[in-house]
GROMACS .gro file of C-alpha atoms in nm:
model
  229
    1GLN     CA    1  -0.059   1.116  -3.957
    2GLN     CA    2  -0.141   1.275  -3.620
    3MET     CA    3   0.192   1.459  -3.624
    4LEU     CA    4   0.125   1.590  -3.978
    5LEU     CA    5  -0.215   1.715  -3.870
    6GLY     CA    6  -0.067   1.882  -3.563
    7VAL     CA    7  -0.255   1.652  -3.327
    8GLY     CA    8  -0.059   1.497  -3.042
    9ALA     CA    9  -0.108   1.127  -2.978
   10SER     CA   10  -0.259   1.046  -2.638
   11LYS     CA   11  -0.007   0.915  -2.385
   12LYS     CA   12  -0.050   0.550  -2.300
   13THR     CA   13   0.025   0.411  -1.956
   14TYR     CA   14   0.213   0.082  -1.936
   15ILE     CA   15   0.258  -0.144  -1.636
   16GLU     CA   16   0.627  -0.050  -1.607
   17ASP     CA   17   0.517   0.315  -1.560
   18VAL     CA   18   0.321   0.235  -1.244
   19PHE     CA   19   0.459  -0.088  -1.095
   20LYS     CA   20   0.807  -0.235  -1.069
   21VAL     CA   21   0.964  -0.540  -0.909
   22HIS     CA   22   1.329  -0.451  -0.852
   23LEU     CA   23   1.599  -0.684  -0.717
   24TYR     CA   24   1.921  -0.547  -0.572
   25GLU     CA   25   2.223  -0.656  -0.371
   26GLY     CA   26   2.277  -0.472  -0.046
   27ASN     CA   27   2.611  -0.302   0.015
   28ALA     CA   28   2.565  -0.139   0.358
   29THR     CA   29   2.627   0.212   0.222
   30ALA     CA   30   2.434   0.527   0.304
   31ASN     CA   31   2.249   0.753   0.057
   32ARG     CA   32   2.212   0.485  -0.206
   33ASP     CA   33   1.962   0.545  -0.487
   34ILE     CA   34   1.755   0.252  -0.610
   35VAL     CA   35   1.660   0.344  -0.966
   36ASN     CA   36   1.355   0.160  -1.099
   37GLY     CA   37   1.186   0.419  -1.322
   38ILE     CA   38   0.885   0.478  -1.096
   39ASP     CA   39   0.809   0.844  -1.015
   40LEU     CA   40   0.729   0.823  -0.645
   41ALA     CA   41   0.828   1.182  -0.565
   42GLY     CA   42   0.589   1.342  -0.812
   43ASP     CA   43   0.294   1.106  -0.804
   44GLY     CA   44   0.327   0.929  -0.471
   45GLY     CA   45   0.295   0.563  -0.394
   46MET     CA   46   0.413   0.270  -0.185
   47VAL     CA   47   0.734   0.065  -0.162
   48TRP     CA   48   0.735  -0.287  -0.017
   49THR     CA   49   1.079  -0.436   0.060
   50LYS     CA   50   1.216  -0.768   0.185
   51ASN     CA   51   1.558  -0.905   0.277
   52TRP     CA   52   1.535  -1.251   0.122
   53ASP     CA   53   1.862  -1.391   0.258
   54ASN     CA   54   1.785  -1.348   0.627
   55SER     CA   55   1.452  -1.445   0.783
   56SER     CA   56   1.522  -1.219   1.080
   57TYR     CA   57   1.414  -0.921   0.869
   58GLY     CA   58   1.049  -0.905   0.770
   59HIS     CA   59   0.839  -0.751   0.495
   60ASN     CA   60   0.846  -0.372   0.537
   61ILE     CA   61   0.620  -0.108   0.381
   62PHE     CA   62   0.688   0.261   0.320
   63ASP     CA   63   0.459   0.512   0.149
   64THR     CA   64   0.445   0.878   0.052
   65GLU     CA   65   0.132   0.949   0.259
   66ARG     CA   66   0.308   0.873   0.587
   67GLY     CA   67   0.646   0.996   0.458
   68ALA     CA   68   0.993   0.850   0.414
   69THR     CA   69   1.153   0.669   0.713
   70LYS     CA   70   0.806   0.567   0.840
   71MET     CA   71   0.814   0.187   0.838
   72LEU     CA   72   0.537  -0.066   0.892
   73THR     CA   73   0.625  -0.435   0.918
   74VAL     CA   74   0.378  -0.679   0.768
   75SER     CA   75   0.479  -0.980   0.978
   76ASN     CA   76   0.392  -0.828   1.317
   77THR     CA   77   0.144  -0.596   1.487
   78ASN     CA   78   0.395  -0.331   1.597
   79ALA     CA   79   0.319   0.038   1.571
   80GLU     CA   80   0.465   0.244   1.288
   81ALA     CA   81   0.836   0.302   1.348
   82THR     CA   82   1.050   0.598   1.246
   83GLU     CA   83   1.362   0.436   1.097
   84THR     CA   84   1.598   0.704   0.967
   85ASN     CA   85   1.845   0.445   0.840
   86THR     CA   86   1.601   0.271   0.602
   87LEU     CA   87   1.415   0.434   0.309
   88THR     CA   88   1.498   0.802   0.341
   89THR     CA   89   1.368   0.965   0.020
   90PHE     CA   90   1.111   0.903  -0.252
   91ASN     CA   91   1.268   0.998  -0.587
   92SER     CA   92   1.134   1.074  -0.935
   93ASN     CA   93   1.288   0.748  -1.058
   94GLY     CA   94   1.274   0.526  -0.748
   95PHE     CA   95   1.387   0.576  -0.388
   96ARG     CA   96   1.693   0.635  -0.167
   97ILE     CA   97   1.805   0.405   0.114
   98ASN     CA   98   2.059   0.398   0.395
   99SER     CA   99   2.245   0.100   0.542
  100ASP     CA  100   1.991  -0.058   0.778
  101ASN     CA  101   1.980  -0.440   0.781
  102ASN     CA  102   1.614  -0.435   0.680
  103ILE     CA  103   1.694  -0.270   0.351
  104ASN     CA  104   2.066  -0.254   0.260
  105LYS     CA  105   2.308  -0.482   0.443
  106ASP     CA  106   2.527  -0.736   0.255
  107ASP     CA  107   2.228  -0.948   0.149
  108SER     CA  108   1.987  -0.981  -0.145
  109TYR     CA  109   1.669  -0.773  -0.149
  110VAL     CA  110   1.347  -0.743  -0.344
  111SER     CA  111   1.137  -0.427  -0.369
  112TYR     CA  112   0.788  -0.372  -0.510
  113SER     CA  113   0.696  -0.015  -0.604
  114PHE     CA  114   0.334   0.089  -0.666
  115LYS     CA  115   0.269   0.437  -0.807
  116LYS     CA  116  -0.053   0.619  -0.718
  117THR     CA  117  -0.243   0.592  -1.047
  118PRO     CA  118  -0.616   0.603  -1.130
  119GLY     CA  119  -0.737   0.257  -1.217
  120PHE     CA  120  -0.441   0.091  -1.046
  121PHE     CA  121  -0.337   0.196  -0.693
  122ASP     CA  122  -0.395   0.460  -0.427
  123CYS     CA  123  -0.296   0.505  -0.062
  124VAL     CA  124  -0.488   0.715   0.187
  125LYS     CA  125  -0.396   0.825   0.539
  126TYR     CA  126  -0.678   0.941   0.768
  127THR     CA  127  -0.758   1.010   1.131
  128GLY     CA  128  -1.044   0.819   1.292
  129ASN     CA  129  -1.354   1.000   1.422
  130ASP     CA  130  -1.551   0.710   1.576
  131ALA     CA  131  -1.837   0.743   1.327
  132THR     CA  132  -2.031   0.419   1.298
  133SER     CA  133  -2.022   0.428   0.919
  134ARG     CA  134  -1.775   0.662   0.748
  135ASP     CA  135  -1.692   0.714   0.381
  136ILE     CA  136  -1.326   0.806   0.314
  137SER     CA  137  -1.230   0.985  -0.009
  138HIS     CA  138  -0.982   0.823  -0.248
  139SER     CA  139  -0.841   0.892  -0.595
  140LEU     CA  140  -0.850   0.543  -0.744
  141GLY     CA  141  -1.114   0.651  -0.994
  142CYS     CA  142  -1.293   0.317  -0.974
  143ARG     CA  143  -1.440   0.094  -0.706
  144PRO     CA  144  -1.157  -0.081  -0.516
  145GLY     CA  145  -1.107  -0.452  -0.568
  146MET     CA  146  -0.891  -0.487  -0.258
  147ILE     CA  147  -0.824  -0.265   0.045
  148ILE     CA  148  -0.548  -0.326   0.301
  149LEU     CA  149  -0.604  -0.132   0.624
  150ARG     CA  150  -0.376  -0.071   0.922
  151ASN     CA  151  -0.393   0.116   1.253
  152LEU     CA  152  -0.060   0.304   1.278
  153ASP     CA  153  -0.054   0.267   1.656
  154GLY     CA  154  -0.031  -0.109   1.617
  155GLY     CA  155  -0.264  -0.398   1.551
  156THR     CA  156  -0.370  -0.644   1.287
  157TRP     CA  157  -0.354  -0.581   0.914
  158PHE     CA  158  -0.709  -0.619   0.778
  159THR     CA  159  -0.786  -0.691   0.413
  160TYR     CA  160  -1.106  -0.648   0.214
  161HIS     CA  161  -1.140  -0.824  -0.123
  162HIS     CA  162  -1.440  -0.794  -0.350
  163GLU     CA  163  -1.455  -1.173  -0.395
  164LEU     CA  164  -1.518  -1.230  -0.023
  165GLU     CA  165  -1.880  -1.280   0.071
  166LEU     CA  166  -2.089  -1.025   0.256
  167ASN     CA  167  -2.119  -0.984   0.631
  168GLY     CA  168  -2.457  -0.814   0.620
  169ALA     CA  169  -2.570  -0.574   0.348
  170ASN     CA  170  -2.306  -0.303   0.391
  171TRP     CA  171  -2.003  -0.492   0.518
  172SER     CA  172  -1.775  -0.757   0.380
  173LYS     CA  173  -1.603  -1.041   0.555
  174ILE     CA  174  -1.234  -0.965   0.595
  175LEU     CA  175  -0.903  -1.148   0.603
  176SER     CA  176  -0.647  -1.084   0.875
  177TRP     CA  177  -0.274  -1.077   0.809
  178ASN     CA  178  -0.042  -1.193   1.094
  179SER     CA  179  -0.304  -1.452   1.182
  180SER     CA  180  -0.414  -1.801   1.088
  181ALA     CA  181  -0.778  -1.709   1.152
  182THR     CA  182  -1.039  -1.776   0.886
  183ARG     CA  183  -1.255  -1.504   0.728
  184GLN     CA  184  -1.385  -1.270   0.996
  185ASN     CA  185  -1.720  -1.095   1.039
  186MET     CA  186  -1.594  -0.765   1.183
  187GLU     CA  187  -1.777  -0.461   1.051
  188ASN     CA  188  -1.468  -0.250   0.992
  189ILE     CA  189  -1.444  -0.236   0.609
  190GLY     CA  190  -1.746  -0.186   0.385
  191SER     CA  191  -1.863  -0.397   0.095
  192ASP     CA  192  -1.887  -0.389  -0.283
  193ALA     CA  193  -2.219  -0.213  -0.232
  194THR     CA  194  -2.076   0.075  -0.027
  195HIS     CA  195  -1.736   0.137  -0.190
  196THR     CA  196  -1.748   0.371  -0.491
  197ALA     CA  197  -1.511   0.526  -0.746
  198THR     CA  198  -1.443   0.811  -0.501
  199THR     CA  199  -1.497   0.672  -0.148
  200PHE     CA  200  -1.453   0.358   0.062
  201ARG     CA  201  -1.638   0.277   0.384
  202VAL     CA  202  -1.501   0.196   0.729
  203GLY     CA  203  -1.667   0.111   1.061
  204ASN     CA  204  -1.601   0.258   1.404
  205ASN     CA  205  -1.391   0.007   1.595
  206ASN     CA  206  -1.022   0.048   1.684
  207SER     CA  207  -0.908  -0.138   1.373
  208SER     CA  208  -1.060   0.114   1.130
  209ASN     CA  209  -1.204   0.438   1.272
  210SER     CA  210  -1.138   0.498   1.642
  211SER     CA  211  -1.140   0.865   1.738
  212GLY     CA  212  -0.800   1.036   1.710
  213VAL     CA  213  -0.619   0.726   1.581
  214GLU     CA  214  -0.429   0.743   1.250
  215TYR     CA  215  -0.475   0.481   0.979
  216ILE     CA  216  -0.329   0.396   0.640
  217ALA     CA  217  -0.528   0.228   0.363
  218TYR     CA  218  -0.383   0.078   0.044
  219LEU     CA  219  -0.638   0.053  -0.236
  220PHE     CA  220  -0.605  -0.164  -0.546
  221ALA     CA  221  -0.829  -0.168  -0.851
  222GLY     CA  222  -0.986  -0.491  -0.976
  223SER     CA  223  -1.349  -0.484  -0.868
  224PHE     CA  224  -1.628  -0.544  -1.117
  225ASN     CA  225  -1.719  -0.193  -1.225
  226THR     CA  226  -1.730   0.046  -1.518
  227GLY     CA  227  -1.481   0.295  -1.377
  228VAL     CA  228  -1.127   0.367  -1.498
  229THR     CA  229  -0.983   0.083  -1.709
   0.00000   0.00000   0.00000
């Protein structure tokens, strides 16, 4: 009926348009395209990979904000590394890899691709300015339900989740990756009261907003709000 009336139907977004778990067998060849149907070149996003045959190779994260070949490893506190033999290109239907052991030797691999999409996922790179309380712009379109934050020079991965209790009025307790520590009271990521549909709050210590230091933040929807659904 809409076609007969000359009215185009609105385009629906499905989970396979914005997120994909893709398994592949490594073959140690260069310039190999992993096709998963996610437009990372046009819209941007993040790719998380893991060699699941060899425990010597950890969980590695790449994203379009930092650029291809820029690798962060989840299981340690190392600084961002430039690895030209890993993920080399973000494509309109996936990503291209070379033959590095972390991503394409003769083993089995899993990859998780998240496309930057309002109401689902966003990633933001910023440079710290040492402000005590700073609001960083994002394009999630709704209040974040979870924020994963990392100093690119090295350090702990810090995670905010809206279900964690408060650490004062404007800050949330946080969880630390690479650590067996319990919930922490550091004032480095804001709270449900300070994050909005357009900004998220960070503090001024080295883990979140030290002057001149670069950071990456991965934002996921899921908070209780009336923003994008």
